[in-house]
Coordinates of C-alpha atoms in Angstrom, one line a residue:
X1 CA 0.3 0.1 -0.2
X2 CA 0.9 3.7 -1.0
X3 CA 1.8 6.1 1.8
X4 CA -0.5 8.8 2.8
X5 CA -0.4 12.0 0.6
X6 CA 0.9 15.1 2.4
X7 CA -3.0 16.3 3.0
X8 CA -4.1 12.8 4.3
X9 CA -1.3 12.2 7.0
X10 CA -3.4 14.6 9.7
X11 CA -0.2 16.3 10.9
X12 CA -1.3 19.5 11.9
X13 CA -4.9 19.1 11.9
X14 CA -7.3 17.6 13.8
X15 CA -5.9 15.1 16.6
X16 CA -7.7 12.1 17.3
X17 CA -11.1 12.7 19.3
X18 CA -10.5 15.8 20.3
X19 CA -12.5 19.1 20.0
X20 CA -13.2 20.1 16.4
X21 CA -14.2 24.2 15.6
X22 CA -16.5 23.2 12.7
X23 CA -19.6 20.3 12.3
X24 CA -19.0 18.3 8.9
X25 CA -20.9 19.9 6.0
X26 CA -18.9 22.7 5.2
X27 CA -19.9 25.1 2.4
X28 CA -19.0 24.2 -1.1
X29 CA -19.7 25.8 -4.7
X30 CA -22.9 25.2 -6.4
X31 CA -23.1 21.9 -7.9
X32 CA -24.1 21.6 -11.7
X33 CA -26.9 19.6 -12.8
X34 CA -27.4 18.2 -16.4
X35 CA -29.5 19.6 -19.3
X36 CA -32.5 17.7 -19.5
X37 CA -32.7 15.6 -22.7
X38 CA -35.8 15.9 -24.9
X39 CA -38.1 13.1 -24.6
X40 CA -41.7 12.3 -22.8
X41 CA -41.9 13.4 -19.2
X42 CA -41.2 10.7 -16.7
X43 CA -43.9 9.7 -13.8
X44 CA -41.7 11.7 -11.0
X45 CA -41.4 15.4 -11.0
X46 CA -38.8 17.0 -12.9
X47 CA -35.7 17.7 -11.2
X48 CA -34.3 21.5 -10.8
X49 CA -33.3 23.4 -14.0
X50 CA -31.1 25.7 -12.0
X51 CA -28.0 25.3 -9.7
X52 CA -28.3 25.6 -6.5
X53 CA -26.7 28.4 -4.7
X54 CA -26.7 26.7 -1.7
X55 CA -23.5 25.6 0.1
X56 CA -21.9 20.8 0.4
X57 CA -22.0 17.7 2.2
X58 CA -22.4 13.4 3.8
X59 CA -23.6 5.4 6.0
X60 CA -24.0 5.6 5.0
X61 CA -22.6 4.4 4.2
X62 CA -24.0 8.4 5.8
X63 CA -22.5 5.4 4.2
X64 CA -22.0 7.3 6.3
X65 CA -24.6 6.2 7.6
X66 CA -22.6 8.9 7.1
X67 CA -21.9 7.2 6.4
X68 CA -24.6 6.6 4.3
X69 CA -24.4 6.9 4.6
X70 CA -22.3 7.5 4.5
X71 CA -22.2 8.0 3.6
X72 CA -19.2 11.1 2.4
X73 CA -20.3 9.4 5.2
X74 CA -23.7 8.7 6.6
X75 CA -25.1 11.7 7.4
X76 CA -28.8 12.8 7.7
X77 CA -32.2 11.4 7.2
X78 CA -35.0 12.2 5.4
X79 CA -37.5 14.6 7.2
X80 CA -40.2 17.0 6.4
X81 CA -40.8 20.5 6.7
X82 CA -41.2 22.6 9.3
X83 CA -45.2 22.1 9.9
X84 CA -45.1 18.7 10.8
X85 CA -43.7 17.2 14.5
X86 CA -40.5 17.1 15.5
X87 CA -38.5 14.0 14.4
X88 CA -36.7 11.5 17.3
X89 CA -33.5 12.8 17.8
X90 CA -31.9 9.1 17.4
X91 CA -33.6 7.5 14.9
X92 CA -33.8 9.2 11.4
X93 CA -37.6 8.8 9.6
X94 CA -37.1 5.7 7.1
X95 CA -38.8 6.1 3.9
X96 CA -41.5 3.6 3.0
X97 CA -40.4 1.5 0.0
X98 CA -41.7 2.0 -3.3
X99 CA -44.5 -0.8 -4.4
X100 CA -42.8 -1.0 -7.7
X101 CA -39.6 -3.2 -7.8
X102 CA -36.3 -1.3 -8.4
X103 CA -35.3 -1.4 -12.4
X104 CA -32.8 -3.4 -13.1
X105 CA -29.0 -1.8 -14.7
X106 CA -29.2 -0.6 -17.9
X107 CA -28.4 -2.7 -20.8
X108 CA -25.6 -1.6 -23.1
X109 CA -27.0 0.9 -25.3
X110 CA -27.0 2.5 -28.6
X111 CA -27.4 6.2 -27.4
X112 CA -23.8 6.6 -27.4
X113 CA -22.9 4.5 -30.2
X114 CA -25.3 5.3 -33.3
X115 CA -23.7 7.7 -35.5
X116 CA -27.4 9.7 -36.0
X117 CA -27.7 10.1 -32.4
X118 CA -25.3 13.1 -30.8
X119 CA -23.5 11.9 -27.9
X120 CA -24.1 12.7 -24.6
X121 CA -22.6 15.3 -22.3
X122 CA -19.9 13.9 -20.3
X123 CA -19.9 15.1 -17.1
X124 CA -16.6 15.1 -14.5
X125 CA -16.8 14.3 -10.5
X126 CA -15.3 16.8 -8.3
X127 CA -14.7 16.3 -4.8
X128 CA -18.0 18.2 -3.8
X129 CA -20.2 16.4 -5.7
X130 CA -18.3 13.0 -4.0
X131 CA -18.5 14.6 -0.4
X132 CA -14.6 14.0 -0.6
X133 CA -11.6 16.7 0.0
X134 CA -8.9 15.1 -1.9
X135 CA -9.1 13.9 -5.7
X136 CA -7.5 10.1 -4.6
X137 CA -10.4 9.4 -2.3
X138 CA -13.1 9.9 -5.2
X139 CA -13.4 6.7 -7.3
X140 CA -16.4 7.7 -9.8
X141 CA -14.8 9.9 -12.4
X142 CA -17.4 11.5 -15.2
X143 CA -21.0 10.0 -16.4
X144 CA -23.4 10.7 -18.8
X145 CA -27.4 10.8 -18.6
X146 CA -29.2 7.8 -20.5
X147 CA -32.6 9.5 -19.5
X148 CA -33.9 10.4 -16.9
X149 CA -33.4 7.9 -14.2
X150 CA -30.7 5.9 -16.0
X151 CA -26.3 6.7 -15.8
X152 CA -23.6 5.5 -17.0
X153 CA -20.7 6.2 -15.0
X154 CA -16.6 5.4 -15.4
X155 CA -15.0 5.2 -12.5
X156 CA -11.3 3.9 -11.5
X157 CA -10.2 1.9 -8.8
X158 CA -6.3 2.0 -8.5
X159 CA -4.5 -0.4 -7.3
X160 CA -2.7 1.3 -4.0
X161 CA -4.6 3.1 -2.2
X162 CA -4.0 4.9 1.7
X163 CA -7.1 3.2 3.3
X164 CA -9.1 1.1 0.3
X165 CA -5.8 -0.4 -1.0
X166 CA -5.3 -4.5 -1.8
X167 CA -6.0 -7.1 0.4
X168 CA -3.6 -9.7 -0.5
X169 CA -0.8 -9.6 -3.5
X170 CA -3.6 -10.5 -5.5
X171 CA -7.2 -8.9 -5.2
X172 CA -8.2 -4.9 -4.5
X173 CA -10.4 -4.2 -2.0
X174 CA -13.9 -5.5 -2.3
X175 CA -15.5 -2.7 0.1
X176 CA -14.4 0.0 -2.3
X177 CA -17.8 -1.5 -4.6
X178 CA -19.6 0.0 -1.9
X179 CA -18.0 3.0 -1.3
X180 CA -18.1 4.1 -4.9
X181 CA -22.2 3.1 -4.9
X182 CA -22.5 5.6 -1.7
X183 CA -20.0 8.5 -3.6
X184 CA -22.4 8.0 -7.5
X185 CA -25.3 8.1 -5.0
X186 CA -24.4 11.7 -3.4
X187 CA -23.4 12.6 -7.6
X188 CA -26.5 12.3 -9.0
X189 CA -28.6 13.4 -6.1
X190 CA -27.1 16.9 -6.2
X191 CA -26.3 17.3 -10.0
X192 CA -29.3 15.4 -11.4
X193 CA -32.4 15.3 -8.9
X194 CA -31.4 18.9 -7.4
X195 CA -30.7 18.2 -3.6
X196 CA -28.3 21.3 -2.6
X197 CA -24.9 21.4 -2.1
X198 CA -25.5 21.8 1.6
X199 CA -28.1 18.7 1.8
X200 CA -27.1 15.7 4.6
X201 CA -27.4 12.0 3.3
X202 CA -27.8 8.8 5.0
X203 CA -27.6 5.6 3.5
X204 CA -30.5 2.8 4.8
X205 CA -29.3 0.0 3.2
X206 CA -26.8 -2.0 1.2
X207 CA -26.5 -5.1 -0.8
X208 CA -22.9 -5.8 -2.3
X209 CA -22.4 -8.6 -4.8
X210 CA -18.7 -8.8 -6.2
X211 CA -16.9 -11.8 -8.0
X212 CA -13.6 -11.6 -5.9
X213 CA -11.8 -13.2 -9.5
X214 CA -12.6 -10.3 -10.9
X215 CA -10.9 -7.5 -8.8
X216 CA -7.2 -8.6 -9.9
X217 CA -4.4 -6.1 -9.2
X218 CA -3.5 -7.0 -12.3
X219 CA -6.5 -5.0 -14.0
X220 CA -6.6 -2.3 -11.6
X221 CA -5.6 -0.3 -14.8
X222 CA -8.8 -0.9 -16.2
X223 CA -11.1 1.8 -15.8
X224 CA -14.6 0.2 -14.4
X225 CA -18.0 1.2 -15.9
X226 CA -20.9 0.9 -14.3
X227 CA -24.9 1.7 -15.2
X228 CA -27.1 3.4 -12.3
X229 CA -30.9 2.9 -12.2
X230 CA -32.3 5.2 -9.5
X231 CA -35.9 4.2 -8.4
X232 CA -38.3 5.1 -5.5
X233 CA -37.7 8.4 -5.9
X234 CA -39.5 10.8 -4.0
X235 CA -39.4 14.5 -4.3
X236 CA -39.3 17.5 -1.5
X237 CA -41.1 20.4 -3.7
X238 CA -38.2 20.7 -6.8
X239 CA -35.3 19.1 -4.8
X240 CA -34.9 15.2 -3.7
X241 CA -36.4 13.8 -0.6
X242 CA -35.2 10.1 -1.1
X243 CA -33.9 7.3 -3.9
X244 CA -32.6 3.9 -4.7
X245 CA -29.7 3.5 -6.6
X246 CA -29.4 -0.2 -8.4
X247 CA -25.4 -0.4 -10.3
X248 CA -24.0 -2.7 -11.9
X249 CA -20.0 -2.9 -12.9
X250 CA -17.9 -4.2 -15.4
X251 CA -14.1 -3.9 -16.7
X252 CA -13.5 -4.9 -19.6
X253 CA -16.8 -6.1 -20.2
X254 CA -16.4 -8.9 -17.6
X255 CA -19.2 -8.7 -14.6
X256 CA -17.4 -7.6 -11.7
X257 CA -20.0 -6.9 -8.9
X258 CA -23.5 -5.1 -8.7
X259 CA -25.0 -2.6 -5.5
X260 CA -28.6 -1.0 -4.4
X261 CA -28.6 1.2 -2.0
X262 CA -31.5 3.5 -0.4
X263 CA -30.7 7.0 0.4
X264 CA -31.8 9.8 2.0
X265 CA -31.9 13.7 2.2
X266 CA -31.8 16.2 4.3
X267 CA -31.8 19.8 4.5
X268 CA -29.7 21.9 6.7
X269 CA -32.6 23.1 9.1
X270 CA -34.4 19.8 9.4
X271 CA -31.4 18.7 10.4
X272 CA -30.7 20.7 12.6
X273 CA -34.1 20.0 14.5
X274 CA -33.4 16.5 14.1
X275 CA -29.8 16.5 15.9
X276 CA -30.5 19.2 18.2
X277 CA -29.2 17.4 21.8
X278 CA -26.3 15.6 19.3
X279 CA -24.6 18.5 17.4
X280 CA -21.9 19.6 20.3
X281 CA -21.0 15.7 20.3
X282 CA -18.3 15.9 18.5
X283 CA -16.8 17.7 21.4
X284 CA -17.1 15.1 23.6
X285 CA -16.2 12.1 21.5
X286 CA -15.4 9.0 23.7
X287 CA -11.5 8.3 24.0
X288 CA -9.4 6.7 21.5
X289 CA -9.1 3.0 22.2
X290 CA -6.0 0.8 21.7
X291 CA -6.8 -1.4 18.4
X292 CA -6.7 -5.1 18.0
X293 CA -4.0 -6.2 15.9
X294 CA -3.6 -5.3 12.5
X295 CA -3.8 -8.9 11.0
X296 CA -6.5 -10.0 13.3
X297 CA -8.7 -7.1 11.6
X298 CA -7.4 -8.1 8.2
X299 CA -5.2 -4.6 7.7
X300 CA -1.9 -3.7 7.3
X301 CA -1.8 -0.9 9.1
X302 CA -2.6 -0.3 13.0
X303 CA -4.2 3.4 12.4
X304 CA -6.9 1.9 9.9
X305 CA -8.1 -0.5 12.6
X306 CA -11.5 0.4 14.0
X307 CA -12.0 -2.7 16.5
X308 CA -10.6 -2.7 20.4
X309 CA -10.5 -5.5 22.3
X310 CA -14.1 -6.4 24.0
X311 CA -15.0 -8.7 27.3
X312 CA -15.4 -11.7 25.8
X313 CA -14.5 -13.7 22.2
X314 CA -16.5 -12.7 18.8
X315 CA -17.1 -9.0 20.4
X316 CA -15.7 -6.1 20.2
X317 CA -15.9 -2.4 21.1
X318 CA -15.9 0.4 18.4
X319 CA -12.6 2.2 18.0
X320 CA -13.4 5.7 16.6
X321 CA -10.9 7.7 15.2
X322 CA -11.7 11.0 14.5
X323 CA -8.5 12.4 13.1
X324 CA -8.7 9.9 10.6
X325 CA -7.7 11.8 7.0
X326 CA -10.0 9.0 4.8
X327 CA -13.0 7.7 7.4
X328 CA -13.3 11.4 9.1
X329 CA -12.7 14.1 6.2
X330 CA -13.7 16.6 7.8
X331 CA -15.6 16.7 11.8
X332 CA -18.8 15.2 11.9
X333 CA -21.7 14.8 14.9
X334 CA -22.2 11.1 14.6
X335 CA -19.8 7.4 13.6
X336 CA -19.8 7.8 9.4
X337 CA -22.0 5.0 7.9
X338 CA -18.1 4.4 6.4
X339 CA -16.4 2.9 10.0
X340 CA -19.4 1.0 10.5
X341 CA -18.9 -1.0 7.2
X342 CA -15.7 -0.9 7.6
X343 CA -15.8 -2.5 11.3
X344 CA -18.4 -5.2 9.9
X345 CA -15.7 -6.2 7.4
X346 CA -13.0 -6.3 10.3
X347 CA -15.3 -8.0 12.9
X348 CA -16.0 -10.8 10.0
X349 CA -12.7 -11.5 9.6
X350 CA -11.5 -11.8 13.3
X351 CA -14.3 -13.9 14.1
X352 CA -13.6 -16.4 11.0
X353 CA -10.0 -16.2 11.2
X354 CA -9.9 -16.0 7.3
X355 CA -7.1 -14.0 6.0
X356 CA -8.0 -11.9 3.9
X357 CA -11.6 -12.4 4.2
X358 CA -13.0 -11.1 0.8
X359 CA -17.2 -10.8 0.8
X360 CA -18.7 -11.7 -1.9
X361 CA -21.7 -10.6 -0.9
X362 CA -22.4 -7.7 1.8
X363 CA -25.6 -6.3 3.0
X364 CA -26.3 -4.0 5.6
X365 CA -28.8 -1.7 7.2
X366 CA -28.8 1.0 9.3
X367 CA -31.6 1.9 12.6
X368 CA -29.9 4.7 13.8
X369 CA -27.0 6.7 14.0
X370 CA -23.9 5.9 16.1
X371 CA -23.0 8.8 18.3
X372 CA -19.5 9.7 19.3
X373 CA -19.9 10.2 22.9
X374 CA -21.3 6.5 23.7
X375 CA -19.5 3.1 23.4
X376 CA -20.5 1.0 20.4
X377 CA -20.7 -3.3 20.9
X378 CA -19.7 -5.1 17.7
X379 CA -21.0 -8.7 18.3
X380 CA -20.4 -11.3 15.8
X381 CA -22.0 -15.0 14.7
X382 CA -20.4 -17.1 12.6
X383 CA -22.1 -19.4 10.3
X384 CA -20.1 -22.1 8.1
X385 CA -23.1 -24.6 7.1
X386 CA -22.8 -24.6 3.3
X387 CA -19.7 -26.1 2.1
X388 CA -16.9 -24.0 0.7
X389 CA -18.3 -20.6 2.7
X390 CA -18.3 -18.9 5.7
X391 CA -21.3 -15.9 6.7
X392 CA -20.7 -13.9 9.6
X393 CA -23.5 -12.1 11.0
X394 CA -22.9 -8.7 12.7
X395 CA -24.5 -6.0 14.9
X396 CA -23.6 -3.1 16.8
X397 CA -25.5 -1.5 19.6
X398 CA -24.8 1.2 21.4
X399 CA -27.1 2.1 25.0
X400 CA -28.6 -1.1 24.8
X401 CA -30.5 -0.5 21.1
X402 CA -29.1 -1.4 17.4
X403 CA -27.6 0.5 15.5
X404 CA -27.3 -1.7 12.3
X405 CA -26.8 -5.1 11.5
X406 CA -24.5 -6.7 8.5
X407 CA -24.0 -10.4 6.8
X408 CA -21.0 -11.3 4.9
X409 CA -20.2 -14.0 2.7
X410 CA -17.1 -15.2 1.8
X411 CA -15.3 -18.3 0.5
X412 CA -13.3 -20.2 2.7
X413 CA -10.1 -21.6 1.0
X414 CA -9.6 -24.9 -0.4
X415 CA -7.6 -27.5 2.2
X416 CA -4.8 -28.8 0.4
X417 CA -4.4 -32.3 1.1
X418 CA -0.4 -32.9 2.5
X419 CA 1.2 -35.6 0.7
X420 CA 4.1 -36.2 3.3

């Protein structure tokens, strides 16, 4: 893995788990929108036709939650205008599922190849759109609009990255798929569906299926193409309240992965109401705990470990380093979803004993924000009922309540019989 760049080391910046001076989501330039193509109107309300002049932000997978979510990180859930009752301060509002199933990813389209059809406009992904602070942490590179709800992206997954680096001497990190999905969802929310630049995001759920054999380091120089279908679109005026994105990833025409996630959007004023008693939590985070051995967590560097020892096997405490340059690119008032994604993978690695743990499937659902000021326990169950694979179920609990659940399945390497 390559060394951290100068702006990723954190030297001279925020120390781990110390007082910050601003809350996540500093102002960014207004985000551009793609022009609406000619054609029949869709059932969804049309996105705003003017660029937002409001200020930007994050699993969620905040993922960031915020993760989705977060997301950027899992940041904030959908909520309604001030006329509605004030939402809970701990559990974000989750949108009802759509009655219609999500569309399948777009098949190869003649729109970009037919000589009589003008080529669609190609738009570059910026750090502001992806809610990242450095270009090396942005994986989607550019996109084109196929229709009002279908888009085609190009991404680059580097062979070396300070955090999403190789997991062994052959494979890229499968978690980069979920992070790319999270970033692309926020890009489209801003640039295609009118979410203002200061919107807070939360990712409610994430499902990813990966072919680890297609994630080879030898192919890292090859760009990744992926189709995106947006469904379950709910509007807030001319902006966006929530939507689901479904994506299929290919490299040199070969299937790599597919994934889907539901993303919620919350305006700053509603977010302040929702998080009124938590916005100062970044001033009082739990102390930075000593992590477990990097090898046990499937990491090569101690600073990337997000688990700390607990009181019994199969259980860990969440280790939150608010000074980590990738997991906490800017101050936040809760634990980003990306940290919870990574905690699930590291817990699956430690509980199963597989090195590396290459998840072929990963599902996660988020019940509420993981707060910075309270300890969070990570618990696991290991299932090896099916020959050749192992599944680990992971749950995060805080103050007696569920924060998230996840399930990860990896192939178990075949045992080589000794000839001696």
